[in-house]
Coordinates of C-alpha atoms in Angstrom, one line a residue:
M1 CA 27.4 -1.3 -3.0
D2 CA 27.9 -0.3 -6.7
F3 CA 24.8 1.4 -8.0
K4 CA 26.4 3.1 -11.0
K5 CA 24.5 0.9 -13.6
L6 CA 21.2 1.4 -11.7
R7 CA 21.6 5.1 -11.7
H8 CA 22.2 5.1 -15.5
E9 CA 19.1 2.9 -15.9
M10 CA 17.0 5.2 -13.7
A11 CA 17.8 8.2 -15.9
E12 CA 17.2 6.1 -19.1
V13 CA 13.6 5.3 -18.1
D14 CA 13.2 8.8 -16.6
L15 CA 11.8 7.6 -13.3
R16 CA 10.6 10.3 -10.9
S17 CA 12.5 8.8 -7.9
C18 CA 14.1 5.7 -6.6
L19 CA 15.3 5.3 -3.0
I20 CA 17.0 2.1 -1.5
S21 CA 17.7 1.8 2.2
C22 CA 19.6 -1.3 3.5
R23 CA 19.8 -2.0 7.2
G24 CA 18.5 1.5 8.0
E25 CA 21.1 3.3 5.9
L26 CA 20.2 5.1 2.7
Q27 CA 22.3 3.4 0.0
F28 CA 20.9 4.8 -3.2
Q29 CA 18.8 7.8 -4.1
Y30 CA 17.8 9.1 -7.5
Y31 CA 15.6 12.0 -8.2
R32 CA 14.7 13.3 -11.7
D33 CA 14.9 16.9 -10.4
A34 CA 14.7 19.0 -7.2
A35 CA 10.9 19.0 -7.3
A36 CA 10.7 15.2 -7.2
E37 CA 12.7 15.2 -4.0
K38 CA 11.0 18.0 -2.2
E39 CA 7.4 18.3 -3.3
P40 CA 4.7 15.9 -2.1
A41 CA 3.2 14.0 -5.0
K42 CA 0.3 11.6 -5.5
I43 CA 0.9 8.1 -4.1
N44 CA -2.5 6.9 -5.4
S45 CA -3.3 3.5 -3.9
C46 CA -0.3 3.4 -1.7
T47 CA -2.7 5.5 0.4
K48 CA -4.4 2.2 1.3
S49 CA -1.3 0.9 3.1
I50 CA -1.0 4.1 5.1
L51 CA -4.7 3.6 6.1
S52 CA -3.8 0.0 7.1
A53 CA -1.2 1.3 9.5
L54 CA -3.7 3.8 11.0
I55 CA -6.3 1.0 11.5
C56 CA -3.6 -1.1 13.2
I57 CA -2.7 1.9 15.5
A58 CA -6.4 2.4 16.3
M59 CA -6.8 -1.3 17.2
D60 CA -3.7 -1.2 19.4
Q61 CA -5.1 1.8 21.3
K62 CA -8.5 0.1 21.6
I63 CA -10.0 2.9 19.6
L64 CA -11.2 0.3 17.2
P65 CA -12.2 -3.3 18.1
G66 CA -10.7 -6.4 16.4
A67 CA -10.7 -7.2 12.8
G68 CA -13.6 -9.7 13.2
T69 CA -15.9 -6.9 14.2
P70 CA -19.0 -6.5 11.9
V71 CA -19.1 -3.4 9.8
S72 CA -22.7 -3.0 10.9
T73 CA -21.3 -2.0 14.3
F74 CA -20.5 1.3 12.7
F75 CA -23.2 1.3 10.0
P76 CA -26.4 -0.3 11.5
Q77 CA -28.2 -0.2 8.3
L78 CA -26.3 -3.2 7.1
A79 CA -27.8 -5.3 9.9
A80 CA -31.3 -4.3 8.6
S81 CA -30.4 -5.0 5.0
E82 CA -32.5 -7.4 2.9
D83 CA -29.2 -9.0 2.0
R84 CA -28.6 -11.0 5.1
D85 CA -24.9 -11.6 4.2
K86 CA -24.2 -7.8 4.6
A87 CA -24.5 -8.2 8.4
E88 CA -21.6 -10.7 8.2
M89 CA -19.2 -8.3 6.6
T90 CA -16.3 -7.5 8.9
L91 CA -13.4 -5.1 9.1
E92 CA -11.2 -8.0 8.0
H93 CA -13.2 -8.3 4.8
L94 CA -12.8 -4.7 4.0
L95 CA -9.1 -4.8 4.7
T96 CA -8.5 -7.9 2.5
M97 CA -10.7 -6.7 -0.4
S98 CA -13.1 -9.7 0.2
S99 CA -16.2 -7.8 1.3
G100 CA -18.3 -9.5 -1.5
I101 CA -19.6 -6.2 -2.7
S102 CA -20.4 -6.2 -6.4
W103 CA -17.7 -3.9 -7.8
T104 CA -15.6 -3.2 -10.9
E105 CA -12.5 -1.2 -10.2
F106 CA -10.8 -1.8 -13.5
G107 CA -12.4 -2.0 -17.0
G108 CA -16.0 -2.4 -17.9
P109 CA -18.7 -0.3 -16.1
K110 CA -16.3 0.9 -13.5
S111 CA -17.7 1.4 -10.0
F112 CA -14.9 3.6 -8.7
P113 CA -15.8 6.7 -10.8
R114 CA -19.4 6.2 -10.1
M115 CA -18.6 6.4 -6.4
T116 CA -16.7 9.6 -6.8
R117 CA -19.6 11.2 -8.7
S118 CA -22.1 10.2 -6.1
P119 CA -23.2 12.7 -3.4
D120 CA -22.3 10.3 -0.5
W121 CA -19.4 7.9 -1.3
I122 CA -19.7 5.6 1.7
Q123 CA -23.5 5.3 1.3
F124 CA -22.9 4.5 -2.4
V125 CA -20.5 1.6 -1.4
L126 CA -22.8 0.2 1.3
E127 CA -25.8 0.3 -1.0
Q128 CA -24.1 -1.9 -3.7
P129 CA -25.4 -5.5 -3.8
L130 CA -23.3 -8.4 -2.7
C131 CA -22.2 -10.7 -5.5
E132 CA -20.5 -13.2 -3.1
V133 CA -20.5 -14.1 0.5
P134 CA -18.0 -11.9 2.4
G135 CA -14.6 -13.6 2.7
S136 CA -15.0 -15.9 -0.2
R137 CA -13.0 -14.0 -3.0
F138 CA -10.6 -11.1 -3.6
E139 CA -12.1 -8.2 -5.5
Y140 CA -10.1 -5.0 -5.5
N141 CA -12.4 -2.2 -4.3
S142 CA -11.4 1.3 -3.3
G143 CA -14.8 1.7 -1.9
N144 CA -13.8 -0.7 0.9
S145 CA -11.0 1.7 1.8
Q146 CA -13.4 4.6 1.9
V147 CA -15.6 2.8 4.3
L148 CA -12.6 2.0 6.5
S149 CA -11.6 5.7 6.6
G150 CA -15.1 6.6 7.6
I151 CA -15.0 3.9 10.4
L152 CA -11.7 5.3 11.7
M153 CA -13.2 8.8 11.7
K154 CA -16.3 7.6 13.6
A155 CA -14.3 5.6 16.2
S156 CA -11.5 8.2 16.8
G157 CA -13.7 11.3 16.6
L158 CA -10.9 12.8 14.4
P159 CA -10.6 13.3 10.6
T160 CA -8.4 10.5 9.2
A161 CA -5.6 13.0 8.3
V162 CA -5.6 14.5 11.8
F163 CA -5.3 11.0 13.4
A164 CA -2.5 10.3 10.9
E165 CA -0.7 13.5 11.9
E166 CA -0.8 12.7 15.6
Q167 CA -0.2 9.0 15.5
L168 CA 1.9 8.3 12.4
F169 CA 3.2 11.3 10.4
R170 CA 4.8 13.3 13.2
P171 CA 6.6 10.3 14.8
L172 CA 7.9 9.5 11.3
G173 CA 9.1 13.1 10.7
I174 CA 6.5 13.6 8.0
E175 CA 5.6 17.3 7.8
Q176 CA 4.5 17.8 4.2
Y177 CA 1.4 16.1 2.9
A178 CA -2.0 16.8 1.3
W179 CA -5.0 14.5 1.5
E180 CA -8.3 14.7 -0.5
M181 CA -11.7 14.3 1.1
D182 CA -15.1 13.1 0.0
P183 CA -18.2 15.3 0.1
Q184 CA -18.9 14.4 3.7
G185 CA -15.3 15.4 4.8
V186 CA -14.0 11.8 5.0
H187 CA -10.4 11.6 3.8
T188 CA -10.1 9.3 0.8
G189 CA -9.0 5.9 2.1
G190 CA -8.1 4.3 -1.2
Y191 CA -6.1 7.1 -2.9
G192 CA -5.7 10.9 -2.7
L193 CA -2.7 11.3 -0.4
K194 CA 0.4 13.2 -1.4
L195 CA 3.8 12.5 0.2
T196 CA 7.5 12.9 -0.7
P197 CA 9.6 9.8 -1.6
K198 CA 11.6 10.2 1.7
S199 CA 8.3 10.1 3.7
L200 CA 7.4 6.9 1.9
L201 CA 10.9 5.5 2.8
H202 CA 10.3 6.3 6.4
F203 CA 6.9 4.5 6.3
G204 CA 8.6 1.4 4.8
Q205 CA 11.3 1.5 7.4
L206 CA 8.7 1.5 10.1
Y207 CA 7.4 -1.8 8.8
L208 CA 10.9 -3.2 8.3
Q209 CA 11.6 -2.4 11.9
K210 CA 8.4 -4.3 13.0
G211 CA 6.5 -1.2 13.9
C212 CA 9.3 0.7 15.7
F213 CA 10.7 4.0 14.5
D214 CA 13.3 6.1 16.2
G215 CA 12.9 4.1 19.4
T216 CA 9.1 4.4 19.6
Q217 CA 6.8 1.4 19.0
L218 CA 4.1 3.0 16.8
I219 CA 2.4 -0.3 15.8
S220 CA 2.6 -3.5 17.9
E221 CA 4.7 -6.2 16.4
R222 CA 1.9 -8.6 16.7
L223 CA -0.7 -6.6 14.8
L224 CA 1.8 -5.4 12.2
Q225 CA 2.7 -9.0 11.4
Q226 CA -1.0 -9.9 11.3
S227 CA -1.5 -7.1 8.8
I228 CA 1.1 -8.3 6.3
E229 CA 0.2 -12.0 6.3
P230 CA -1.1 -13.2 2.9
R231 CA -4.8 -13.7 3.1
M232 CA -6.5 -13.6 -0.3
A233 CA -5.1 -15.0 -3.6
T234 CA -5.0 -12.2 -6.1
E235 CA -6.1 -12.4 -9.7
P236 CA -4.1 -11.9 -13.0
P237 CA -2.2 -9.8 -14.0
R238 CA -1.2 -9.5 -10.3
S239 CA 0.6 -12.4 -8.7
G240 CA 0.8 -13.4 -5.0
H241 CA -1.6 -12.5 -2.3
Y242 CA -3.3 -9.6 -0.6
A243 CA -3.1 -8.9 3.1
W244 CA -4.6 -5.9 5.0
H245 CA -4.2 -3.4 2.2
W246 CA -0.7 -4.7 1.4
W247 CA 0.3 -6.9 -1.5
V248 CA 2.5 -9.9 -0.8
D249 CA 4.7 -11.8 -3.2
T250 CA 7.9 -13.8 -3.7
F251 CA 10.9 -13.5 -6.0
R252 CA 12.9 -16.5 -7.1
D253 CA 16.1 -16.0 -9.1
E254 CA 16.9 -19.3 -10.9
R255 CA 20.1 -17.8 -12.3
S256 CA 21.7 -18.2 -8.9
E257 CA 21.5 -22.0 -9.1
G258 CA 24.9 -23.6 -9.1
S259 CA 26.6 -20.2 -8.4
G260 CA 27.2 -20.7 -4.7
F261 CA 23.7 -19.5 -3.6
G262 CA 22.3 -23.0 -3.3
Q263 CA 19.1 -24.0 -5.2
G264 CA 18.2 -20.5 -6.2
V265 CA 17.3 -17.5 -4.2
E266 CA 13.7 -17.1 -3.0
L267 CA 12.7 -13.9 -1.3
S268 CA 9.4 -13.0 0.3
Y269 CA 8.4 -9.3 0.3
Y270 CA 5.3 -7.1 0.7
Y271 CA 4.6 -3.8 -0.9
A272 CA 2.3 -0.8 -1.2
R273 CA 1.2 -0.2 -4.8
G274 CA -0.2 2.9 -6.4
F275 CA -1.5 3.5 -9.9
G276 CA 1.1 5.0 -12.3
G277 CA 4.2 3.4 -10.7
Q278 CA 4.1 4.3 -7.0
F279 CA 5.7 1.6 -4.8
V280 CA 7.0 0.9 -1.3
Y281 CA 8.7 -2.5 -1.1
V282 CA 9.7 -4.1 2.2
I283 CA 12.1 -7.1 1.9
P284 CA 12.8 -8.4 5.4
Q285 CA 15.4 -11.0 4.4
L286 CA 17.5 -8.3 2.9
E287 CA 16.7 -5.7 5.6
T288 CA 15.8 -3.4 2.7
V289 CA 13.2 -0.9 1.7
V290 CA 12.7 0.3 -1.9
V291 CA 10.7 3.3 -3.0
L292 CA 9.8 4.0 -6.6
T293 CA 7.7 6.9 -7.9
E294 CA 6.6 7.9 -11.4
D295 CA 4.4 10.6 -13.0
K296 CA 4.1 9.8 -16.7
R297 CA 1.0 9.1 -18.6
K298 CA 0.3 5.5 -19.3
K299 CA 1.3 5.6 -23.0
D300 CA 4.7 7.2 -22.1
R301 CA 5.5 4.8 -19.2
H302 CA 8.2 2.1 -19.6
K303 CA 7.2 -1.6 -19.6
I304 CA 10.0 -2.8 -17.3
D305 CA 9.3 -4.2 -13.8
I306 CA 12.2 -2.2 -12.3
F307 CA 12.0 -3.8 -8.9
R308 CA 12.1 -7.5 -10.0
Q309 CA 14.2 -7.1 -13.2
W310 CA 16.8 -4.6 -12.0
I311 CA 16.8 -3.9 -8.2
V312 CA 16.3 -7.3 -6.6
P313 CA 18.9 -9.2 -8.7
L314 CA 21.4 -6.4 -7.9
L315 CA 20.7 -6.7 -4.2
V316 CA 20.9 -10.5 -4.2
Q317 CA 24.2 -10.3 -6.1
E318 CA 25.7 -7.8 -3.7
M319 CA 24.5 -9.3 -0.5
H320 CA 25.0 -13.0 -1.4
I321 CA 21.8 -14.0 0.2
S322 CA 20.9 -17.7 0.0

């Protein structure tokens, strides 16, 4: 596969890293420098998809009950709340960002920084009023992820990072990482994890291989598939749907019409997304995983959707997928 043009484009936009694996083989890797390859860096909200994997593993091992379990099972104060609907909030609602909690992640009076300035982050989240019935609408909320990390810690009896080491990182060959914690010692569920690009690639490969890595089934195929099914329609500027802390979308290349590919190529994919340009894309139809990382300030960042504008068209062209 000829990636010469892509390599030039990567250097032009000064990306931190880009890795592409097809059918389990690393086909392309670009690093700005040696540090980008070897040093763990912030993956921001891609942390949420790592947490999703840990929740699935805990459910598989019966450490956690099913997704329909009320959050009040772990935080009984919700059952006693004056807001009756809080008792109906489930793990599924937290995973799909449909908890109904009144929250502003982006713009306006942001809830996220107020949470991080509070003395008890999980308590802050659970004390917020509901603005909707749980399950009725998508509202991106990193507080949901913090509550999930706390639930995993309660259920497993281990800090989230230790559980990750034992059940996910070591089996994936991930040795280098750093993970932030809240004031109560709960690892941040929505952000705060640092990994290398190669570690992110291994994580994506685990999902492409339906929960199996190096001959070991780390996540059951049934639960993994459940975790990436589109559940909640997202809101602009993001397209597609949200699953269990994964984004789900499609790509349609109308340019392929009449070119031998049939009536245009349409690909479904799911991805982890982190602020500032951190991505892990999984494209089952192409048997491909793509990792992109950046570290520029917003004003210096390029405006190109590298995945949709550069990478997917190249893969489609090379693989002749219809």
